Amino acid sequence: MVLEEISTNCRGCGHGGCGIIVKVEDGKIVGIKGDETHPISKGYICIKAYAAVEQLNHPSRLRHPLRRIGPKSSGKWEEITWNEAIDVVATKLKEIAEESGPESVVFMHGTGRDYFHFMNRFTNLFGSPNYVTNGHMCYIPRLALTKVLGLSSLPIVDYDASPKCVLVWGSNSVISNPDEYIGINLTLNLKKGAKMIVVDPRKTRLASSANIWLQIRPSTDLVLALGMIKYIIDRELYDKNFVEHYTIGLKDLKIHVSRYTPQLVEEITWIPRDKMEEAAEMYATTKPAAIHWGVGIEQNINCIGIDAALMYLVALTGNLDVPGGNVLFDSPPIVGYRDFGLPDKLPEEKKQKRIGGQEYKLLDSVGRCPPYAVWDAIIEGRPYKVRALYIAGSNPLVVRENTARVREALEKVEFMVVADMFKTPTAEYADIILPVASWLEYNTIGDYWKSHGYVFARKKIVDNSECWSDLKIFNELGKRLYPEYFWNDPDDALNYILSPAKVTWVEFAKLGYLRGRVEYRKYIKVGFNTKSGKFEFYPEKFKEWGLGPLPEYQENPETPLSASALAERYPYMLITGGRSIEYFNSEGRQLKTLRRSHPDPIVEINPATANKHGIKDGDWVIVENHRGSVKMKARLTEGIDPRVIHAEHGWWFPEIETPDHGYQISNINLLTDDRPPVDPLMGSTRLKSLLCNIRKA
Ligand SMILES: Nc1nc2c(c(=O)[nH]1)N[C@H]1C(S)=C(S)[C@@H](COP(=O)(O)OP(=O)(O)OC[C@H]3O[C@@H](n4cnc5c(=O)[nH]c(N)nc54)[C@H](O)[C@@H]3O)O[C@H]1N2
Ligand SMILES: Nc1nc2c(c(=O)[nH]1)N[C@H]1C(S)=C(S)[C@@H](COP(=O)(O)OP(=O)(O)OC[C@H]3O[C@@H](n4cnc5c(=O)[nH]c(N)nc54)[C@H](O)[C@@H]3O)O[C@H]1N2
Ligand SMILES: [Mo]
C-alpha cells in the first residue's frame, strides 16, 4: 500500500482552476482536498471536486468508441476500436471537404474547457472557418471588446490587492466561480471590509449581503450604466488626472449619456433614482474600486453596449490597471492558446465564407459563427450546405437556444461526431461517439485561456487507455491529415507550449504554476493600443461601424413593453440559467452526490405571483410560452420581483433510458430563442429576456 499525495488543478467544473491535493493509494484515488497554498483558490473547493471521483468511476461512462447502426436517436450502437473510429472520422471529414469544401464541416464545442486550443489548430489546418461555441453570449463579447478598446487583456478584478469597493454586475461568483474568478477571493475581501454593490434581478446570497442591491429589470443594464456614467460626469466624480492625460472622447460620451436622466433610468430599469445615485457615488468615490462582471448582462441584445459601458466606468473612475482595481494582467511567457491554434493557416478566402461572418462583425473578429446561422445552413442549405458537425464537449440539445431548431439540425446533418464522457441526448444523434477521458486521466495546462495571468499544471492522476483525451483525439486525427503540425504524443505539445518559459512539462508539473509579470499602470509607459494611444471613449471602430460612443439601448423584442400582445398570454419576464453550485451547465445530473443535494429543476417565483396561480412552494409548475413548455419545481422567494420568473437551465434526466433521456421535460431552452434580433455586433441571444406564463402542473 503506497499512499501518495499529488497536488494538481481541479476541473470538476468545466472552467476549473482550484488547487487540489489528490490522495492516491495503489493507483486508486481515495480522497480529494483543497490546497491551501494555491494562489487563486486558497484551499477552497466545492462539491463538484468531491464528485469528480464518482464521475470518474461512473458505470454509465462511455468506455468504447461507438458507431450508430440504427436510425438517429434509436439507441442502436456497435462498439468499434479507436483505430477504426479515427479512420472513419478522418476519412469521412476529408471526403466531405474534397467534395463540398472544408467549410461544409462545422466544429463546435461548449464553454472553455482545457482542450479547445487543439481543436482550433485542427480546424484551421482543415480549412473550415465555421467554428461554434457559446462565445456569442458568454465572456467572448468582453474579450472581443478589449481589442476594440486597445486593452492588452481583459480588465479583471485585482482581488489580491484589496479593492475597497466591488461592483458585482450580473454575476453570482460565490456559486459559479466563473472565468478567472474563484468566489472565495470576493468573500475574503468582504471580510476585510470591502463595500459591495450588486446588480441582479434576484436577491442572491451576494445581493443579501451587499451594501447596495440594485434589483434591476432584466436586460436593462445598459441604461443603468449610462445613468451612472452621466451622474459621475455631471458631478465631476471622475478621475480628472487619468481622464485628462490618458483618455480622449469624454465630450462625446457626455453628449451621448445626456438623455439618460435619473427619471428615464428609473422608468426603464425599475431602480429608484436615489439608489442608482448612491451606487454611482459609492463606486466613484471609494478607491480602489473594481467591477466584477458576469454573464447575466451579456445574454440580451444590448450585450456589447453594456460590456463597453462597464469598461468606460472603469476608465472614467481611474480604476484601470491600478492595484485593487480592474487590472490588465500579463500571461506568462508561453505559446498562447491563440497562437497554438494557428489562425494564420486559415486562408483569407475561407474566412470570407464564415457563416454569419458578414452580419456580426465582432463575432467574426474572434472567428466564430452564430449558432442559428449554422442550423440554417444545415437545414436550408443557405448560404451553402453544411454536411458535417464535429462536437467536442457540448450538449446542444439541452444548452443551446431554441431546442426545436437544434433538433431539426441534428436530424438533418449528414455526418456527426460527438466526443463526450456520457451518452447525452445530443450524442444519441451522432454517427460516431468518441469516449473521452476525465480530467484526472491526462496531463494538460489548466486556466490556459483565462486572463488572471496564471497557468496551472493539471496532471494525469490515474491511467485509462480506453478513453482518450480530446488532446489525444485531435493529435491522432492531426497526425493522419497534417502530420507535420502534430506530435508523437500530446504531452510533447505541452513541452512546446511551455518552451518560451524555458521549462519542460515535468518541471512545470513540479512547480505547479507559472505566473506572468505583474506590473500596474502600464499605460504610462506604453499607452493604449488605439490610434490616439489613449483610452478612447469614442472608439475608432465604433465610428467606422456607424455607432455612437456607445451602442444605443434597445428594448429587447420580447418584453411586456415591446410585445404587448404576446404579453397578454405570457405576462412574466423570464430569466434563465442562474447557476447552482452542484451542476455545471448540463453536466452532473447522473452523479448521486450532486443529485441528492439538488434533485429537481427549480423555477423561482415571487409568493404573490405564485398565489395568483394557486402555486405553493415545492409544487410542480408548467412554465410556458409560444415556443414550448417545461415542468419545474417551484421555489417561492421574496427575492424576485413579482413580474419576473427565473428558471434553471441544463436539465435532462440520464436515469431515463430512452434515447431522448427526458430532454424535453424540464429543458428551459425549449422556451428560448436563437433568431434575430440579437446583439448586432456579437449575435448575443436573449437568454435573460423572454416572456412566459406559469400554471400548476
Ligand atoms: N456551478 C456552476 N458554475 C458555473 C457554471 C455552472 O453551470 N454551474 N457555468 C459556467 C459558465 S458557462 C459561466 S458563463 C459562468 C457564469 O457565471 P456568472 O457570470 O457569475 O453567472 P451566474 O452565476 O449565473 O450569475 C448571473 C447572475 O445574473 C443575474 N441576472 C439574470 N439576468 C440579469 C440581468 O438582466 N441583469 C443583471 N444585472 N443580472 C442578471 C442572475 O440572477 C444571476 O444571479 O459560470 C461558470 N461556472
Ligand atoms: N437557457 C440558458 N441556456 C444556457 C445558459 C443560460 O444561462 N441559460 N448558459 C449558456 C452558457 S453561458 C454556456 S457557456 C453554455 C454551456 O454549454 P456547454 O459547455 O455546451 O455545456 P454542456 O451542455 O454542459 O456540455 C458539456 C458536455 O461536455 C461533456 N464534457 C465534459 N468534459 C469534457 C471533456 O473534457 N471533453 C469532452 N469532449 N466532453 C466533455 C459533458 O459531459 C457535457 O455533455 O450553456 C448556455 N446555455
Ligand atoms: Mo458560459
PDB file of C-alpha atoms in Angstrom, residues 380-613:
ATOM      1  CA  GLU A 380     -31.961  25.033 -45.547  1.00  0.00           C
ATOM      2  CA  GLY A 381     -28.605  24.933 -47.268  1.00  0.00           C
ATOM      3  CA  ARG A 382     -28.029  28.689 -47.030  1.00  0.00           C
ATOM      4  CA  PRO A 383     -25.636  30.325 -47.653  1.00  0.00           C
ATOM      5  CA  TYR A 384     -24.397  26.837 -48.534  1.00  0.00           C
ATOM      6  CA  LYS A 385     -24.928  23.317 -47.269  1.00  0.00           C
ATOM      7  CA  VAL A 386     -23.244  22.238 -44.050  1.00  0.00           C
ATOM      8  CA  ARG A 387     -22.827  18.465 -44.204  1.00  0.00           C
ATOM      9  CA  ALA A 388     -20.906  17.512 -41.060  1.00  0.00           C
ATOM     10  CA  LEU A 389     -20.734  18.508 -37.422  1.00  0.00           C
ATOM     11  CA  TYR A 390     -17.918  17.651 -35.017  1.00  0.00           C
ATOM     12  CA  ILE A 391     -18.975  18.346 -31.422  1.00  0.00           C
ATOM     13  CA  ALA A 392     -16.413  18.109 -28.616  1.00  0.00           C
ATOM     14  CA  GLY A 393     -17.881  18.712 -25.186  1.00  0.00           C
ATOM     15  CA  SER A 394     -21.272  20.246 -25.736  1.00  0.00           C
ATOM     16  CA  ASN A 395     -24.823  19.106 -25.334  1.00  0.00           C
ATOM     17  CA  PRO A 396     -26.594  21.498 -27.709  1.00  0.00           C
ATOM     18  CA  LEU A 397     -29.986  19.774 -27.444  1.00  0.00           C
ATOM     19  CA  VAL A 398     -30.051  20.970 -23.847  1.00  0.00           C
ATOM     20  CA  VAL A 399     -27.878  24.072 -23.562  1.00  0.00           C
ATOM     21  CA  ARG A 400     -28.333  25.844 -26.872  1.00  0.00           C
ATOM     22  CA  GLU A 401     -31.093  28.322 -27.569  1.00  0.00           C
ATOM     23  CA  ASN A 402     -34.252  27.093 -29.322  1.00  0.00           C
ATOM     24  CA  THR A 403     -34.119  23.344 -28.781  1.00  0.00           C
ATOM     25  CA  ALA A 404     -36.663  22.593 -31.518  1.00  0.00           C
ATOM     26  CA  ARG A 405     -34.392  24.142 -34.145  1.00  0.00           C
ATOM     27  CA  VAL A 406     -31.332  22.340 -32.786  1.00  0.00           C
ATOM     28  CA  ARG A 407     -33.153  19.029 -33.035  1.00  0.00           C
ATOM     29  CA  GLU A 408     -34.132  19.702 -36.627  1.00  0.00           C
ATOM     30  CA  ALA A 409     -30.494  20.376 -37.491  1.00  0.00           C
ATOM     31  CA  LEU A 410     -29.189  17.287 -35.683  1.00  0.00           C
ATOM     32  CA  GLU A 411     -31.787  15.193 -37.506  1.00  0.00           C
ATOM     33  CA  LYS A 412     -30.733  16.597 -40.887  1.00  0.00           C
ATOM     34  CA  VAL A 413     -26.958  16.765 -40.699  1.00  0.00           C
ATOM     35  CA  GLU A 414     -25.333  14.119 -42.864  1.00  0.00           C
ATOM     36  CA  PHE A 415     -22.427  13.140 -40.616  1.00  0.00           C
ATOM     37  CA  MET A 416     -21.940  13.897 -36.938  1.00  0.00           C
ATOM     38  CA  VAL A 417     -19.250  13.087 -34.394  1.00  0.00           C
ATOM     39  CA  VAL A 418     -19.675  13.658 -30.656  1.00  0.00           C
ATOM     40  CA  ALA A 419     -16.847  13.400 -28.135  1.00  0.00           C
ATOM     41  CA  ASP A 420     -18.184  13.146 -24.583  1.00  0.00           C
ATOM     42  CA  MET A 421     -17.903  11.160 -21.362  1.00  0.00           C
ATOM     43  CA  PHE A 422     -21.587  10.251 -21.349  1.00  0.00           C
ATOM     44  CA  LYS A 423     -24.262   9.345 -23.847  1.00  0.00           C
ATOM     45  CA  THR A 424     -26.178  12.618 -23.807  1.00  0.00           C
ATOM     46  CA  PRO A 425     -29.397  13.226 -25.778  1.00  0.00           C
ATOM     47  CA  THR A 426     -27.161  15.041 -28.300  1.00  0.00           C
ATOM     48  CA  ALA A 427     -24.748  12.112 -28.614  1.00  0.00           C
ATOM     49  CA  GLU A 428     -27.725   9.895 -29.486  1.00  0.00           C
ATOM     50  CA  TYR A 429     -27.880  11.760 -32.842  1.00  0.00           C
ATOM     51  CA  ALA A 430     -24.220  11.128 -33.667  1.00  0.00           C
ATOM     52  CA  ASP A 431     -22.822   8.708 -36.231  1.00  0.00           C
ATOM     53  CA  ILE A 432     -19.712   8.172 -34.135  1.00  0.00           C
ATOM     54  CA  ILE A 433     -19.324   8.742 -30.391  1.00  0.00           C
ATOM     55  CA  LEU A 434     -15.809   9.113 -29.018  1.00  0.00           C
ATOM     56  CA  PRO A 435     -15.477   8.346 -25.292  1.00  0.00           C
ATOM     57  CA  VAL A 436     -13.266  10.990 -23.692  1.00  0.00           C
ATOM     58  CA  ALA A 437     -11.001  10.812 -20.689  1.00  0.00           C
ATOM     59  CA  SER A 438     -11.766  12.508 -17.409  1.00  0.00           C
ATOM     60  CA  TRP A 439      -9.507  15.436 -16.471  1.00  0.00           C
ATOM     61  CA  LEU A 440      -7.937  13.102 -13.898  1.00  0.00           C
ATOM     62  CA  GLU A 441      -6.668  10.886 -16.730  1.00  0.00           C
ATOM     63  CA  TYR A 442      -4.386  13.153 -18.787  1.00  0.00           C
ATOM     64  CA  ASN A 443      -1.810  15.921 -18.499  1.00  0.00           C
ATOM     65  CA  THR A 444      -2.743  19.405 -19.581  1.00  0.00           C
ATOM     66  CA  ILE A 445      -2.400  23.101 -18.854  1.00  0.00           C
ATOM     67  CA  GLY A 446      -5.216  24.464 -16.706  1.00  0.00           C
ATOM     68  CA  ASP A 447      -6.509  28.050 -16.969  1.00  0.00           C
ATOM     69  CA  TYR A 448      -4.704  28.403 -20.293  1.00  0.00           C
ATOM     70  CA  TRP A 449      -7.421  30.753 -21.628  1.00  0.00           C
ATOM     71  CA  LYS A 450      -8.019  32.875 -18.565  1.00  0.00           C
ATOM     72  CA  SER A 451      -6.984  36.484 -18.040  1.00  0.00           C
ATOM     73  CA  HIS A 452      -5.584  36.374 -14.498  1.00  0.00           C
ATOM     74  CA  GLY A 453      -2.025  35.761 -15.668  1.00  0.00           C
ATOM     75  CA  TYR A 454      -1.612  32.232 -14.283  1.00  0.00           C
ATOM     76  CA  VAL A 455      -1.410  28.779 -15.828  1.00  0.00           C
ATOM     77  CA  PHE A 456      -1.625  25.632 -13.717  1.00  0.00           C
ATOM     78  CA  ALA A 457      -0.398  22.078 -14.115  1.00  0.00           C
ATOM     79  CA  ARG A 458      -3.337  19.684 -14.364  1.00  0.00           C
ATOM     80  CA  LYS A 459      -1.741  16.278 -14.018  1.00  0.00           C
ATOM     81  CA  LYS A 460      -2.670  12.800 -15.035  1.00  0.00           C
ATOM     82  CA  ILE A 461      -3.506  11.030 -11.782  1.00  0.00           C
ATOM     83  CA  VAL A 462      -4.910   7.707 -12.992  1.00  0.00           C
ATOM     84  CA  ASP A 463      -4.430   5.663 -16.114  1.00  0.00           C
ATOM     85  CA  ASN A 464      -7.158   4.788 -18.582  1.00  0.00           C
ATOM     86  CA  SER A 465      -6.223   3.678 -22.038  1.00  0.00           C
ATOM     87  CA  GLU A 466      -9.852   3.033 -23.058  1.00  0.00           C
ATOM     88  CA  CYS A 467     -10.794   6.690 -23.083  1.00  0.00           C
ATOM     89  CA  TRP A 468      -8.749   9.305 -24.887  1.00  0.00           C
ATOM     90  CA  SER A 469      -8.447  12.979 -24.031  1.00  0.00           C
ATOM     91  CA  ASP A 470      -9.626  15.428 -26.693  1.00  0.00           C
ATOM     92  CA  LEU A 471      -5.975  16.435 -26.958  1.00  0.00           C
ATOM     93  CA  LYS A 472      -5.104  12.924 -27.971  1.00  0.00           C
ATOM     94  CA  ILE A 473      -8.067  12.619 -30.330  1.00  0.00           C
ATOM     95  CA  PHE A 474      -7.141  15.785 -32.226  1.00  0.00           C
ATOM     96  CA  ASN A 475      -3.478  14.840 -32.136  1.00  0.00           C
ATOM     97  CA  GLU A 476      -4.282  11.471 -33.734  1.00  0.00           C
ATOM     98  CA  LEU A 477      -6.650  12.987 -36.322  1.00  0.00           C
ATOM     99  CA  GLY A 478      -3.994  15.628 -36.949  1.00  0.00           C
ATOM    100  CA  LYS A 479      -1.260  13.023 -37.398  1.00  0.00           C
ATOM    101  CA  ARG A 480      -3.338  11.368 -40.115  1.00  0.00           C
ATOM    102  CA  LEU A 481      -4.107  14.537 -42.018  1.00  0.00           C
ATOM    103  CA  TYR A 482      -1.376  17.072 -41.203  1.00  0.00           C
ATOM    104  CA  PRO A 483       1.487  15.099 -39.641  1.00  0.00           C
ATOM    105  CA  GLU A 484       3.998  17.947 -39.721  1.00  0.00           C
ATOM    106  CA  TYR A 485       1.833  20.010 -37.324  1.00  0.00           C
ATOM    107  CA  PHE A 486       1.208  17.396 -34.658  1.00  0.00           C
ATOM    108  CA  TRP A 487       3.220  15.433 -32.148  1.00  0.00           C
ATOM    109  CA  ASN A 488       4.059  11.870 -31.417  1.00  0.00           C
ATOM    110  CA  ASP A 489       2.261  12.261 -28.092  1.00  0.00           C
ATOM    111  CA  PRO A 490       0.102  15.182 -26.822  1.00  0.00           C
ATOM    112  CA  ASP A 491       2.485  15.607 -23.851  1.00  0.00           C
ATOM    113  CA  ASP A 492       5.111  16.739 -26.378  1.00  0.00           C
ATOM    114  CA  ALA A 493       2.773  19.598 -27.270  1.00  0.00           C
ATOM    115  CA  LEU A 494       2.825  20.685 -23.637  1.00  0.00           C
ATOM    116  CA  ASN A 495       6.607  20.971 -23.834  1.00  0.00           C
ATOM    117  CA  TYR A 496       6.207  23.066 -26.967  1.00  0.00           C
ATOM    118  CA  ILE A 497       3.704  25.399 -25.268  1.00  0.00           C
ATOM    119  CA  LEU A 498       5.956  25.843 -22.245  1.00  0.00           C
ATOM    120  CA  SER A 499       9.215  26.191 -24.186  1.00  0.00           C
ATOM    121  CA  PRO A 500       9.363  30.033 -24.251  1.00  0.00           C
ATOM    122  CA  ALA A 501       9.303  29.933 -20.426  1.00  0.00           C
ATOM    123  CA  LYS A 502      12.247  27.524 -20.589  1.00  0.00           C
ATOM    124  CA  VAL A 503      10.545  24.804 -18.578  1.00  0.00           C
ATOM    125  CA  THR A 504       9.512  21.314 -19.592  1.00  0.00           C
ATOM    126  CA  TRP A 505       6.173  19.761 -18.679  1.00  0.00           C
ATOM    127  CA  VAL A 506       7.895  17.705 -15.979  1.00  0.00           C
ATOM    128  CA  GLU A 507       9.441  20.824 -14.435  1.00  0.00           C
ATOM    129  CA  PHE A 508       6.167  22.733 -14.729  1.00  0.00           C
ATOM    130  CA  ALA A 509       4.315  19.885 -13.029  1.00  0.00           C
ATOM    131  CA  LYS A 510       6.725  20.190 -10.106  1.00  0.00           C
ATOM    132  CA  LEU A 511       6.323  23.983  -9.940  1.00  0.00           C
ATOM    133  CA  GLY A 512       2.528  23.701 -10.102  1.00  0.00           C
ATOM    134  CA  TYR A 513       2.061  27.011 -11.860  1.00  0.00           C
ATOM    135  CA  LEU A 514       3.592  29.893 -13.795  1.00  0.00           C
ATOM    136  CA  ARG A 515       2.534  33.489 -13.461  1.00  0.00           C
ATOM    137  CA  GLY A 516       3.063  36.410 -15.822  1.00  0.00           C
ATOM    138  CA  ARG A 517       4.822  39.582 -14.748  1.00  0.00           C
ATOM    139  CA  VAL A 518       2.666  41.841 -12.579  1.00  0.00           C
ATOM    140  CA  GLU A 519       3.021  45.481 -13.490  1.00  0.00           C
ATOM    141  CA  TYR A 520       0.443  48.186 -12.860  1.00  0.00           C
ATOM    142  CA  ARG A 521      -0.355  51.353 -14.840  1.00  0.00           C
ATOM    143  CA  LYS A 522       1.360  50.039 -17.943  1.00  0.00           C
ATOM    144  CA  TYR A 523      -0.393  52.777 -19.941  1.00  0.00           C
ATOM    145  CA  ILE A 524       2.012  55.366 -18.516  1.00  0.00           C
ATOM    146  CA  LYS A 525       4.859  53.722 -20.428  1.00  0.00           C
ATOM    147  CA  VAL A 526       3.144  52.191 -23.439  1.00  0.00           C
ATOM    148  CA  GLY A 527      -0.230  53.918 -23.757  1.00  0.00           C
ATOM    149  CA  PHE A 528      -3.223  52.030 -25.103  1.00  0.00           C
ATOM    150  CA  ASN A 529      -3.290  50.151 -28.355  1.00  0.00           C
ATOM    151  CA  THR A 530      -5.515  52.711 -30.137  1.00  0.00           C
ATOM    152  CA  LYS A 531      -4.865  55.226 -32.901  1.00  0.00           C
ATOM    153  CA  SER A 532      -4.531  58.026 -30.346  1.00  0.00           C
ATOM    154  CA  GLY A 533      -2.567  55.849 -27.919  1.00  0.00           C
ATOM    155  CA  LYS A 534      -5.160  56.842 -25.316  1.00  0.00           C
ATOM    156  CA  PHE A 535      -8.246  55.177 -23.912  1.00  0.00           C
ATOM    157  CA  GLU A 536     -10.979  56.307 -26.299  1.00  0.00           C
ATOM    158  CA  PHE A 537     -14.484  56.995 -25.009  1.00  0.00           C
ATOM    159  CA  TYR A 538     -15.478  57.013 -28.677  1.00  0.00           C
ATOM    160  CA  PRO A 539     -13.520  54.128 -30.230  1.00  0.00           C
ATOM    161  CA  GLU A 540     -12.482  54.425 -33.876  1.00  0.00           C
ATOM    162  CA  LYS A 541     -14.117  51.071 -34.602  1.00  0.00           C
ATOM    163  CA  PHE A 542     -17.477  52.295 -33.327  1.00  0.00           C
ATOM    164  CA  LYS A 543     -17.179  55.309 -35.646  1.00  0.00           C
ATOM    165  CA  GLU A 544     -16.324  53.011 -38.542  1.00  0.00           C
ATOM    166  CA  TRP A 545     -19.391  50.895 -37.768  1.00  0.00           C
ATOM    167  CA  GLY A 546     -21.655  53.935 -37.719  1.00  0.00           C
ATOM    168  CA  LEU A 547     -22.273  53.789 -33.977  1.00  0.00           C
ATOM    169  CA  GLY A 548     -22.159  56.478 -31.326  1.00  0.00           C
ATOM    170  CA  PRO A 549     -19.672  56.478 -28.412  1.00  0.00           C
ATOM    171  CA  LEU A 550     -21.703  53.511 -27.141  1.00  0.00           C
ATOM    172  CA  PRO A 551     -24.327  51.416 -28.894  1.00  0.00           C
ATOM    173  CA  GLU A 552     -27.824  52.811 -28.176  1.00  0.00           C
ATOM    174  CA  TYR A 553     -30.037  50.934 -25.743  1.00  0.00           C
ATOM    175  CA  GLN A 554     -32.689  48.829 -27.468  1.00  0.00           C
ATOM    176  CA  GLU A 555     -35.644  47.395 -25.605  1.00  0.00           C
ATOM    177  CA  ASN A 556     -35.408  43.618 -26.052  1.00  0.00           C
ATOM    178  CA  PRO A 557     -38.004  42.302 -28.505  1.00  0.00           C
ATOM    179  CA  GLU A 558     -39.883  40.123 -26.024  1.00  0.00           C
ATOM    180  CA  THR A 559     -40.863  42.218 -23.054  1.00  0.00           C
ATOM    181  CA  PRO A 560     -44.241  43.476 -21.852  1.00  0.00           C
ATOM    182  CA  LEU A 561     -43.242  46.887 -23.301  1.00  0.00           C
ATOM    183  CA  SER A 562     -42.120  45.755 -26.734  1.00  0.00           C
ATOM    184  CA  ALA A 563     -44.506  42.832 -27.274  1.00  0.00           C
ATOM    185  CA  SER A 564     -47.711  43.829 -25.509  1.00  0.00           C
ATOM    186  CA  ALA A 565     -49.958  41.436 -27.451  1.00  0.00           C
ATOM    187  CA  LEU A 566     -47.757  38.447 -26.640  1.00  0.00           C
ATOM    188  CA  ALA A 567     -47.534  39.630 -23.028  1.00  0.00           C
ATOM    189  CA  GLU A 568     -51.288  39.242 -22.659  1.00  0.00           C
ATOM    190  CA  ARG A 569     -50.765  35.495 -22.872  1.00  0.00           C
ATOM    191  CA  TYR A 570     -47.282  35.402 -21.327  1.00  0.00           C
ATOM    192  CA  PRO A 571     -47.156  38.245 -18.834  1.00  0.00           C
ATOM    193  CA  TYR A 572     -43.971  37.467 -16.891  1.00  0.00           C
ATOM    194  CA  MET A 573     -40.391  38.355 -17.760  1.00  0.00           C
ATOM    195  CA  LEU A 574     -38.366  35.142 -17.856  1.00  0.00           C
ATOM    196  CA  ILE A 575     -34.675  34.980 -16.965  1.00  0.00           C
ATOM    197  CA  THR A 576     -32.854  31.677 -17.282  1.00  0.00           C
ATOM    198  CA  GLY A 577     -29.691  29.917 -16.259  1.00  0.00           C
ATOM    199  CA  GLY A 578     -28.679  31.355 -12.877  1.00  0.00           C
ATOM    200  CA  ARG A 579     -26.084  28.815 -11.730  1.00  0.00           C
ATOM    201  CA  SER A 580     -26.332  26.333  -8.868  1.00  0.00           C
ATOM    202  CA  ILE A 581     -23.265  25.050  -7.066  1.00  0.00           C
ATOM    203  CA  GLU A 582     -23.965  21.400  -7.954  1.00  0.00           C
ATOM    204  CA  TYR A 583     -24.259  21.417 -11.703  1.00  0.00           C
ATOM    205  CA  PHE A 584     -22.064  22.734 -14.452  1.00  0.00           C
ATOM    206  CA  ASN A 585     -24.451  23.595 -17.282  1.00  0.00           C
ATOM    207  CA  SER A 586     -25.959  20.241 -18.372  1.00  0.00           C
ATOM    208  CA  GLU A 587     -23.341  18.131 -16.585  1.00  0.00           C
ATOM    209  CA  GLY A 588     -23.618  16.140 -13.394  1.00  0.00           C
ATOM    210  CA  ARG A 589     -27.255  15.026 -13.365  1.00  0.00           C
ATOM    211  CA  GLN A 590     -26.114  11.362 -13.224  1.00  0.00           C
ATOM    212  CA  LEU A 591     -23.947  11.839 -10.119  1.00  0.00           C
ATOM    213  CA  LYS A 592     -25.764  10.796  -6.935  1.00  0.00           C
ATOM    214  CA  THR A 593     -23.834  13.142  -4.637  1.00  0.00           C
ATOM    215  CA  LEU A 594     -24.942  16.134  -6.682  1.00  0.00           C
ATOM    216  CA  ARG A 595     -28.451  14.906  -7.382  1.00  0.00           C
ATOM    217  CA  ARG A 596     -29.109  14.239  -3.693  1.00  0.00           C
ATOM    218  CA  SER A 597     -28.232  17.831  -2.952  1.00  0.00           C
ATOM    219  CA  HIS A 598     -30.236  19.204  -5.884  1.00  0.00           C
ATOM    220  CA  PRO A 599     -32.761  16.626  -7.110  1.00  0.00           C
ATOM    221  CA  ASP A 600     -35.069  18.719  -9.300  1.00  0.00           C
ATOM    222  CA  PRO A 601     -35.106  21.620 -11.754  1.00  0.00           C
ATOM    223  CA  ILE A 602     -36.073  24.797  -9.935  1.00  0.00           C
ATOM    224  CA  VAL A 603     -38.185  27.762 -11.006  1.00  0.00           C
ATOM    225  CA  GLU A 604     -38.134  30.812  -8.730  1.00  0.00           C
ATOM    226  CA  ILE A 605     -41.382  32.710  -8.267  1.00  0.00           C
ATOM    227  CA  ASN A 606     -42.437  35.552  -6.005  1.00  0.00           C
ATOM    228  CA  PRO A 607     -45.057  34.325  -3.455  1.00  0.00           C
ATOM    229  CA  ALA A 608     -47.586  36.959  -4.560  1.00  0.00           C
ATOM    230  CA  THR A 609     -47.339  35.728  -8.151  1.00  0.00           C
ATOM    231  CA  ALA A 610     -47.476  32.081  -7.125  1.00  0.00           C
ATOM    232  CA  ASN A 611     -50.524  32.787  -5.037  1.00  0.00           C
ATOM    233  CA  LYS A 612     -52.390  34.158  -8.068  1.00  0.00           C
ATOM    234  CA  HIS A 613     -51.876  30.786  -9.752  1.00  0.00           C
TER     235      HIS A 613
END
